[in-house]
Short mmCIF file of C-alpha atoms in Angstrom, two decimals:
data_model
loop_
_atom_site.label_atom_id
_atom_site.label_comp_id
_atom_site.label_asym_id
_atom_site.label_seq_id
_atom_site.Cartn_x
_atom_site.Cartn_y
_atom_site.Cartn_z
CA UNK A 1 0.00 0.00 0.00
CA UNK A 2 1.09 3.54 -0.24
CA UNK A 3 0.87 6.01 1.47
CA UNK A 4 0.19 10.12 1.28
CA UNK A 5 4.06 10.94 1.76
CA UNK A 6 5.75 8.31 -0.29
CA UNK A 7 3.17 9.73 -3.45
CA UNK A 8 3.90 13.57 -2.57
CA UNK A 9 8.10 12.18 -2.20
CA UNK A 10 7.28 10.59 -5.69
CA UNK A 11 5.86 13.69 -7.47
CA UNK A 12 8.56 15.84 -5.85
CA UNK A 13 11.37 13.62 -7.37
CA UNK A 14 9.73 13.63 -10.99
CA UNK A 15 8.72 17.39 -11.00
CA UNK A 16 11.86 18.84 -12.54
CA UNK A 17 11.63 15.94 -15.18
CA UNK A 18 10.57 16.37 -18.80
CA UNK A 19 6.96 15.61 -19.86
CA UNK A 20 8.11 11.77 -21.05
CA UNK A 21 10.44 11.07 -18.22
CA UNK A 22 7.57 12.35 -15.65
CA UNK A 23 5.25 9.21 -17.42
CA UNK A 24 7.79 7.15 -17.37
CA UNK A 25 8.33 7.61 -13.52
CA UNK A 26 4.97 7.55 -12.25
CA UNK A 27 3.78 4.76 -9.62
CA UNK A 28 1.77 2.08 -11.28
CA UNK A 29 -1.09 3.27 -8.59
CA UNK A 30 -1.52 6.39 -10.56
CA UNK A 31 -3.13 3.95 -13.59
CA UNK A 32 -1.00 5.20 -16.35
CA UNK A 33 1.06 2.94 -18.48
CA UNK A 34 4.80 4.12 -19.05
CA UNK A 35 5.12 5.87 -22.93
CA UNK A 36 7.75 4.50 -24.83
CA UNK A 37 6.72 5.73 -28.05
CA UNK A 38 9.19 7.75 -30.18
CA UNK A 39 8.75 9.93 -32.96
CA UNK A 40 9.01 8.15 -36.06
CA UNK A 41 12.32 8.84 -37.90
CA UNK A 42 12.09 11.36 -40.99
CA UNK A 43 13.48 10.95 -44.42
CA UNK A 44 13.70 12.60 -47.52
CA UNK A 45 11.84 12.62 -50.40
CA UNK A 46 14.39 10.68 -52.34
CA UNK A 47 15.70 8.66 -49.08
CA UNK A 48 11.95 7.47 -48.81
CA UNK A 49 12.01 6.54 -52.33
CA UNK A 50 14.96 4.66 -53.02
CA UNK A 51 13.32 1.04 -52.17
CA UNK A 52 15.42 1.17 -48.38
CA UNK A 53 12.12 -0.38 -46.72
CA UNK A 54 10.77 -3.52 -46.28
CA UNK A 55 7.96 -2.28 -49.41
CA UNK A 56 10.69 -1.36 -51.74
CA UNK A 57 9.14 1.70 -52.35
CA UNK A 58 6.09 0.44 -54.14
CA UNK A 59 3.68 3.05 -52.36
CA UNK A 60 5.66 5.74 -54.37
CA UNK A 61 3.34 7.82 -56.78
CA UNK A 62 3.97 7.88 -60.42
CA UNK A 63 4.46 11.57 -60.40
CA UNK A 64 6.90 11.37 -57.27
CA UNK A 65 8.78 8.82 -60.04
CA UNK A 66 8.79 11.02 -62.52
CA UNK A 67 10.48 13.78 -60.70
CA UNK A 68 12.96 11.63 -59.21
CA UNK A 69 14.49 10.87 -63.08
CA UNK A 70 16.79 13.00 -64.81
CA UNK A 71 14.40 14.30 -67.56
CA UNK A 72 15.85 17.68 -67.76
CA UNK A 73 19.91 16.47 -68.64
CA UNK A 74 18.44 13.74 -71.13
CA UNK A 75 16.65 16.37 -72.86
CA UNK A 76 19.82 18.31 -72.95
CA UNK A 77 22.01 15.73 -74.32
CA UNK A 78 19.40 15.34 -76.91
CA UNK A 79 19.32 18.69 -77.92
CA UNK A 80 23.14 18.41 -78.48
CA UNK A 81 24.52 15.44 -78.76
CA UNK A 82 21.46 14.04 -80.56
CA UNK A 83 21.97 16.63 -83.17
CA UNK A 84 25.32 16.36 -83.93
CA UNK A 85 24.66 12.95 -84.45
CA UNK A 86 21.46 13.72 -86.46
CA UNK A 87 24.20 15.31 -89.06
CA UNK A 88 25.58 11.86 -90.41
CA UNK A 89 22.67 11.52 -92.45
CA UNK A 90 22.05 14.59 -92.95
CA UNK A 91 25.44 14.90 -94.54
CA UNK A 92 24.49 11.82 -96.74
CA UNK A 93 21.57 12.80 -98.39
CA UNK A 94 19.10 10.13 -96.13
CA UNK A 95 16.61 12.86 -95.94
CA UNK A 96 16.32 16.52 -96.61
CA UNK A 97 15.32 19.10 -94.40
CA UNK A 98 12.89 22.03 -95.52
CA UNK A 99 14.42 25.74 -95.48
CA UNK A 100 10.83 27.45 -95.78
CA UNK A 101 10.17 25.80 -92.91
CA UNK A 102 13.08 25.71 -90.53
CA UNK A 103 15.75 24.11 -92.65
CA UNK A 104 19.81 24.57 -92.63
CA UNK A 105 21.67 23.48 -95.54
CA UNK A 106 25.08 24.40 -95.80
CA UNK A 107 26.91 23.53 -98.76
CA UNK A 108 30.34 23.76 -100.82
CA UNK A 109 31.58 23.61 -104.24
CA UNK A 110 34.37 20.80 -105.61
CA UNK A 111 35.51 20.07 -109.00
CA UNK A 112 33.59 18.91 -111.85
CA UNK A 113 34.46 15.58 -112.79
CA UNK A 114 35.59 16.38 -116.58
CA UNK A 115 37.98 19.57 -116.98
CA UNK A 116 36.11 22.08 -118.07
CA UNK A 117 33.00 21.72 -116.32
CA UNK A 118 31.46 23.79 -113.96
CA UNK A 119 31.74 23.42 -110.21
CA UNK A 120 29.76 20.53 -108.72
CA UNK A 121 27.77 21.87 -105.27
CA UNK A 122 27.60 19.39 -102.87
CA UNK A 123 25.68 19.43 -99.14
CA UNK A 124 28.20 19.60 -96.37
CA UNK A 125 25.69 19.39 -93.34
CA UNK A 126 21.85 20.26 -92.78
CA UNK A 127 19.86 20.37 -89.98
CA UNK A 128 16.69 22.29 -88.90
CA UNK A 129 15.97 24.77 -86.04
CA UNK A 130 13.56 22.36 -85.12
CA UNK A 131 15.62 18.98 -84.61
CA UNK A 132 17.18 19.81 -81.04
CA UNK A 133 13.81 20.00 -79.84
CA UNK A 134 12.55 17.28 -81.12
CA UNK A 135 15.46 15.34 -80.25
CA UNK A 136 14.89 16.13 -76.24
CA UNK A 137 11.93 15.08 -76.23
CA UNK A 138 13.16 11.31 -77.84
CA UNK A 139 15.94 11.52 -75.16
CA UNK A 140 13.64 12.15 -72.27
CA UNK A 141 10.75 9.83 -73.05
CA UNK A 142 12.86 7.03 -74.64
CA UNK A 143 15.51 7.60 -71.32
CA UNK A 144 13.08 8.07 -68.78
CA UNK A 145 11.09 4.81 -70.16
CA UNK A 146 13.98 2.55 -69.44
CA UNK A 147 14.65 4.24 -65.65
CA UNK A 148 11.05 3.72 -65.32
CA UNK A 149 10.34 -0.38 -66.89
CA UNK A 150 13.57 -1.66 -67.57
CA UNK A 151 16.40 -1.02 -65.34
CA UNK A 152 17.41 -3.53 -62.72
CA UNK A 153 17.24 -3.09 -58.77
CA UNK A 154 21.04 -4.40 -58.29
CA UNK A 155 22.63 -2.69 -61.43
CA UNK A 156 25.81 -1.61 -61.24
CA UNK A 157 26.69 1.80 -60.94
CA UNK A 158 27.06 3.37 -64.72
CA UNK A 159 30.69 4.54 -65.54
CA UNK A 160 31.23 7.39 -67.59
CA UNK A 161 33.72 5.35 -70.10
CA UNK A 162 30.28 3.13 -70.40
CA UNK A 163 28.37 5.90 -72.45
CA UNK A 164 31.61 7.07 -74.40
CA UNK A 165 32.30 3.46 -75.53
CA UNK A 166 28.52 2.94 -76.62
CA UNK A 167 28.62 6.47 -77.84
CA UNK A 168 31.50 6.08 -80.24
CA UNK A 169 29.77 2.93 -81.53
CA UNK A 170 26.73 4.65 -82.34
CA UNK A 171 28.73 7.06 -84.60
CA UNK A 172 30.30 4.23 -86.67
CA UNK A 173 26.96 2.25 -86.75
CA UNK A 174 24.72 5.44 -88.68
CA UNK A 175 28.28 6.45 -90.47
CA UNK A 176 28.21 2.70 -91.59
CA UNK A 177 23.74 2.99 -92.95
CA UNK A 178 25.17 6.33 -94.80
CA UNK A 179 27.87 5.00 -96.48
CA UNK A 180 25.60 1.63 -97.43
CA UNK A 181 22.98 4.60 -98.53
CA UNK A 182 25.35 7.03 -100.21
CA UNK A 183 26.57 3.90 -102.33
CA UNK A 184 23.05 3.09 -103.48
CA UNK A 185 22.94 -0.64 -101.84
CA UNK A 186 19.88 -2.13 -102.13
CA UNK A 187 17.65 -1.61 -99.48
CA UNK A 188 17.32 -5.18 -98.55
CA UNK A 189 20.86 -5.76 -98.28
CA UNK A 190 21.22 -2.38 -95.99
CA UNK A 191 18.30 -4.03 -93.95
CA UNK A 192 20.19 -7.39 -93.36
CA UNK A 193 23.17 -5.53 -92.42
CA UNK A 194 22.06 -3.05 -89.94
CA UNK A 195 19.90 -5.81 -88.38
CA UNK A 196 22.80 -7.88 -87.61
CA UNK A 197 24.90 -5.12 -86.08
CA UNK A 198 21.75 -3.98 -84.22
CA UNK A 199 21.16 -7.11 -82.56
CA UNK A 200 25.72 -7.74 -81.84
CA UNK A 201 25.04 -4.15 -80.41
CA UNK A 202 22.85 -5.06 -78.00
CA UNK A 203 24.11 -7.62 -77.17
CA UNK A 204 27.05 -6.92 -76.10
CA UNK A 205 26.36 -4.03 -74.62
CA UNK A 206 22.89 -4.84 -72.32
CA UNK A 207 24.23 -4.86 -69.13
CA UNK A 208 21.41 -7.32 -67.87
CA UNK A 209 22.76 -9.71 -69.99
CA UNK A 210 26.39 -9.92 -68.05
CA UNK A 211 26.61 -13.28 -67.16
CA UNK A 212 26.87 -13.69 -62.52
CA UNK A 213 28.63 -17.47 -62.40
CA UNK A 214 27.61 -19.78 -65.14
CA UNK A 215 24.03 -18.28 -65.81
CA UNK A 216 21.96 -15.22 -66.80
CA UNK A 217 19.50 -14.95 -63.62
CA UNK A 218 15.54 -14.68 -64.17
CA UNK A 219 16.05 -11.19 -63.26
CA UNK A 220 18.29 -10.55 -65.43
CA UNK A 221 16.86 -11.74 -68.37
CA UNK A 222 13.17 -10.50 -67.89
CA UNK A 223 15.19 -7.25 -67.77
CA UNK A 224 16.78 -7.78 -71.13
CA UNK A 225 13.52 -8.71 -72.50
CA UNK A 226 12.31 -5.25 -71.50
CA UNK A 227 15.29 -3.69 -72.51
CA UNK A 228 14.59 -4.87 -76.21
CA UNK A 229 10.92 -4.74 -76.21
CA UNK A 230 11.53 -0.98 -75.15
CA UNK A 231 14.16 -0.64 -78.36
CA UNK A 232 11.62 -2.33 -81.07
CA UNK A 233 8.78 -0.23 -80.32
CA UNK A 234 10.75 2.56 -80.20
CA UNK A 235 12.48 1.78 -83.35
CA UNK A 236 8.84 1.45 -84.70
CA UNK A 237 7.37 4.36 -82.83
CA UNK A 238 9.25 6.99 -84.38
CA UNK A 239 9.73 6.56 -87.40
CA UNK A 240 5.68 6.49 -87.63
CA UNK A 241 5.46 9.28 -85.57
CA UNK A 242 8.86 11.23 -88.07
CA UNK A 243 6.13 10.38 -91.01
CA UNK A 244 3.32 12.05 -89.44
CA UNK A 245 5.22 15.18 -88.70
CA UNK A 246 6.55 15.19 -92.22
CA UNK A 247 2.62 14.93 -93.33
CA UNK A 248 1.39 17.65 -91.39
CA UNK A 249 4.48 20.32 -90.94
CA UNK A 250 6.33 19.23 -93.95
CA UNK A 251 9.52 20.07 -91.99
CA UNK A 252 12.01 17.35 -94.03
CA UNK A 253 11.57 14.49 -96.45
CA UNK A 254 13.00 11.25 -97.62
CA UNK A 255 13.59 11.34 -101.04
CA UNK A 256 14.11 7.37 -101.08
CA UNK A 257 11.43 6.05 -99.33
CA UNK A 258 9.89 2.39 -99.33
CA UNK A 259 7.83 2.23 -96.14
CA UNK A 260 4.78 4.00 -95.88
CA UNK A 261 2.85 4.37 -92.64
CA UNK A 262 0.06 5.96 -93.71
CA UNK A 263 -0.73 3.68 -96.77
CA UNK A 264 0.83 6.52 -99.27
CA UNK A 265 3.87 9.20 -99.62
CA UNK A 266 5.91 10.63 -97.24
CA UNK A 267 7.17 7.52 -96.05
CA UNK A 268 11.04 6.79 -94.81
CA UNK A 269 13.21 3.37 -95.81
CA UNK A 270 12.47 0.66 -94.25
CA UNK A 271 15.82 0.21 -92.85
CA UNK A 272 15.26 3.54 -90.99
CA UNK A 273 14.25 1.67 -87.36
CA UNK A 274 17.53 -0.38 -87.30
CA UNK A 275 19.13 3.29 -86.94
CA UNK A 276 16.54 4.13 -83.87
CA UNK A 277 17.14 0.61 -82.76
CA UNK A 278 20.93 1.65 -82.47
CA UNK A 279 20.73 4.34 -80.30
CA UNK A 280 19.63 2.37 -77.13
CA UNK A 281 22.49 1.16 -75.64
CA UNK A 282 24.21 4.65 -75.69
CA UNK A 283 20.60 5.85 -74.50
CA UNK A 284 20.13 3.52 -72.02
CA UNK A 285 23.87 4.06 -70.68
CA UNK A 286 22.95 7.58 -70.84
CA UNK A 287 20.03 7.91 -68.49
CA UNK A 288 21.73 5.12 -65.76
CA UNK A 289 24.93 7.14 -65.37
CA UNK A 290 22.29 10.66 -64.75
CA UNK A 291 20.52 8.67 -62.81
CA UNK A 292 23.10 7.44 -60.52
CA UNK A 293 24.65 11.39 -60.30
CA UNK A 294 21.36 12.54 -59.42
CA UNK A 295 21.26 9.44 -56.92
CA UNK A 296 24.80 10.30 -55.45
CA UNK A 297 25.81 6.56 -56.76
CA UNK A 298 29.57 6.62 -57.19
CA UNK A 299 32.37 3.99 -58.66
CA UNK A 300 33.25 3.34 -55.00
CA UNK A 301 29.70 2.56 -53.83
CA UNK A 302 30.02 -1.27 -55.88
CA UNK A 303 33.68 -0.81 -56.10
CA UNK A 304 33.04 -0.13 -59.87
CA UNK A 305 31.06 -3.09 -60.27
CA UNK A 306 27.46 -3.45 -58.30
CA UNK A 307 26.77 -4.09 -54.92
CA UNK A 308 24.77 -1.06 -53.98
CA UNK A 309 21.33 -1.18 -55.47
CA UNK A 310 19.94 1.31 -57.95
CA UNK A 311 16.67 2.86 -56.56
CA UNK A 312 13.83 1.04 -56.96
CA UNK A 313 11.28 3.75 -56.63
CA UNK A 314 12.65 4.52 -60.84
CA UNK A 315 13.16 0.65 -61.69
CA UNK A 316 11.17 -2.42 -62.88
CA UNK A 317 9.41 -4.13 -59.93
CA UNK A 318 8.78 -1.31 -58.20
#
């Protein structure tokens, strides 16, 4: 039993306690239970969605998703890097870009071929005001598709030597489809030939596809499978969408087409996608090493070579 001065001892002992140490210290005859609940710990935005918990981040909106990928350095990278590319055919001749409506064409003069002759003007390089635009938008959709389906959970942190190497392959793949076009190669033949390097491109560049021990993983390979599903409709997808743009804003032509989308001229050739279908491994490479910058993922997270998991609030399974 207690008694009047043990309680009033009791109180005078707690008094100069904080709130939570005052619960915690009162008698049991008082009838409340001790608190030992703490404030539950608080975490970013991005900490919150980088899969850390036990649901691996799959109560993360779409539109928290979104904002977490780097849509805004894709775009940029597209609006330079896509264009300078974008000259190799347009160098060649592969299509032909409008100067009433946006258009650059710069050209030279070289000798005639018999002495005598006049001067034979050739193009050096075209473009049009509106290609780094629409060349963002590819890179952010087609990059930000891949963060968002097709990247893997435990993929290794992206090196910068990855996207130069894919990069430089890239260039020699469309300078290779020019020089096939430039030399008037039949169409099918430039068809069987890009779709063989297309496929040894990815290949041997699709990270999922790096062999762990003696075996690709389930994992692994669903992600491939996404990885190319992503690259074939793309390599569909826009040429469609190039022809319906040509259609309606006339802003370039191909002046050799055999493919038409919409059942009559414009149309592109229809080895055209095997050129899209090159780009994703650069692209791909591309958006993981942003994405792990954005992340804070460095070399020495993996030791250059996975370990730390790539968030899976922006990857497939999420």
């Amino acid at each position: 039993m207690v008694t009047l001065p043990t309680l009033r001892a009791s109180r005078r002992e707690t008094a100069g306690l904080p709130s939570r140490d005052r619960d915690r210290g009162r008698l049991p005859s008082l009838g409340r239970r001790p608190s030992h609940r703490e404030a539950p710990p608080r975490c970013s935005t991005r900490a919150c969605s980088s899969g850390g918990g036990a649901d691996g981040g799959k109560g993360v909106g779409l539109a928290t998703r979104i904002r977490e990928l780097p849509l805004a350095p894709l775009a940029a990278f597209g609006a330079t890097v896509g264009t300078a590319l974008d000259l190799i055919h347009g160098r060649a001749g592969v299509l032909e870009y409008n100067t009433d409506a946006g258009g650059l064409v710069w050209t030279a003069l070289r000798d005639a071929p018999q002495i005598g002759d006049q001067p034979v003007s050739f193009v050096v390089a075209q473009t049009s005001v509106w290609v780094p635009v629409l060349l963002a938008a590819f890179y952010a959709v087609d990059g930000g598709l891949y963060l968002l389906l097709c990247r893997r959970r435990d993929e290794a942190v992206t090196k910068p030597s990855e996207v130069l190497v894919r990069l430089g392959v890239l260039g020699m793949l469309l300078q290779t489809s020019a020089i096939l076009y430039e030399n008037y190669v039949p169409y099918a033949k430039i068809r069987a030939v890009l779709g063989a390097l297309a496929l040894l491109n990815f290949v041997s560049f699709e990270k999922s596809l790096k062999r762990e021990g003696s075996r690709v993983g389930r994992t692994a390979a669903a992600a491939a499978i996404k990885s190319l599903g992503l690259s074939v409709f793309a390599g569909i997808a826009a040429p469609v969408i190039e022809t319906l743009l040509i259609d309606r804003l006339h802003l370039w032509s191909y002046p050799r087409p055999d493919a038409f989308p919409l059942g009559s001229p414009p149309g592109f050739p229809s080895w055209v996608p095997f050129c899209y279908f090159f780009y994703h491994p650069f692209l791909f490479a591309l958006a993981a090493w942003l994405q792990d910058l954005k992340d804070g993922r460095g070399d020495d997270d993996d030791n250059g070579g996975g370990g730390k998991r790539a968030p899976e609030a922006i990857s497939a399974g999420s």
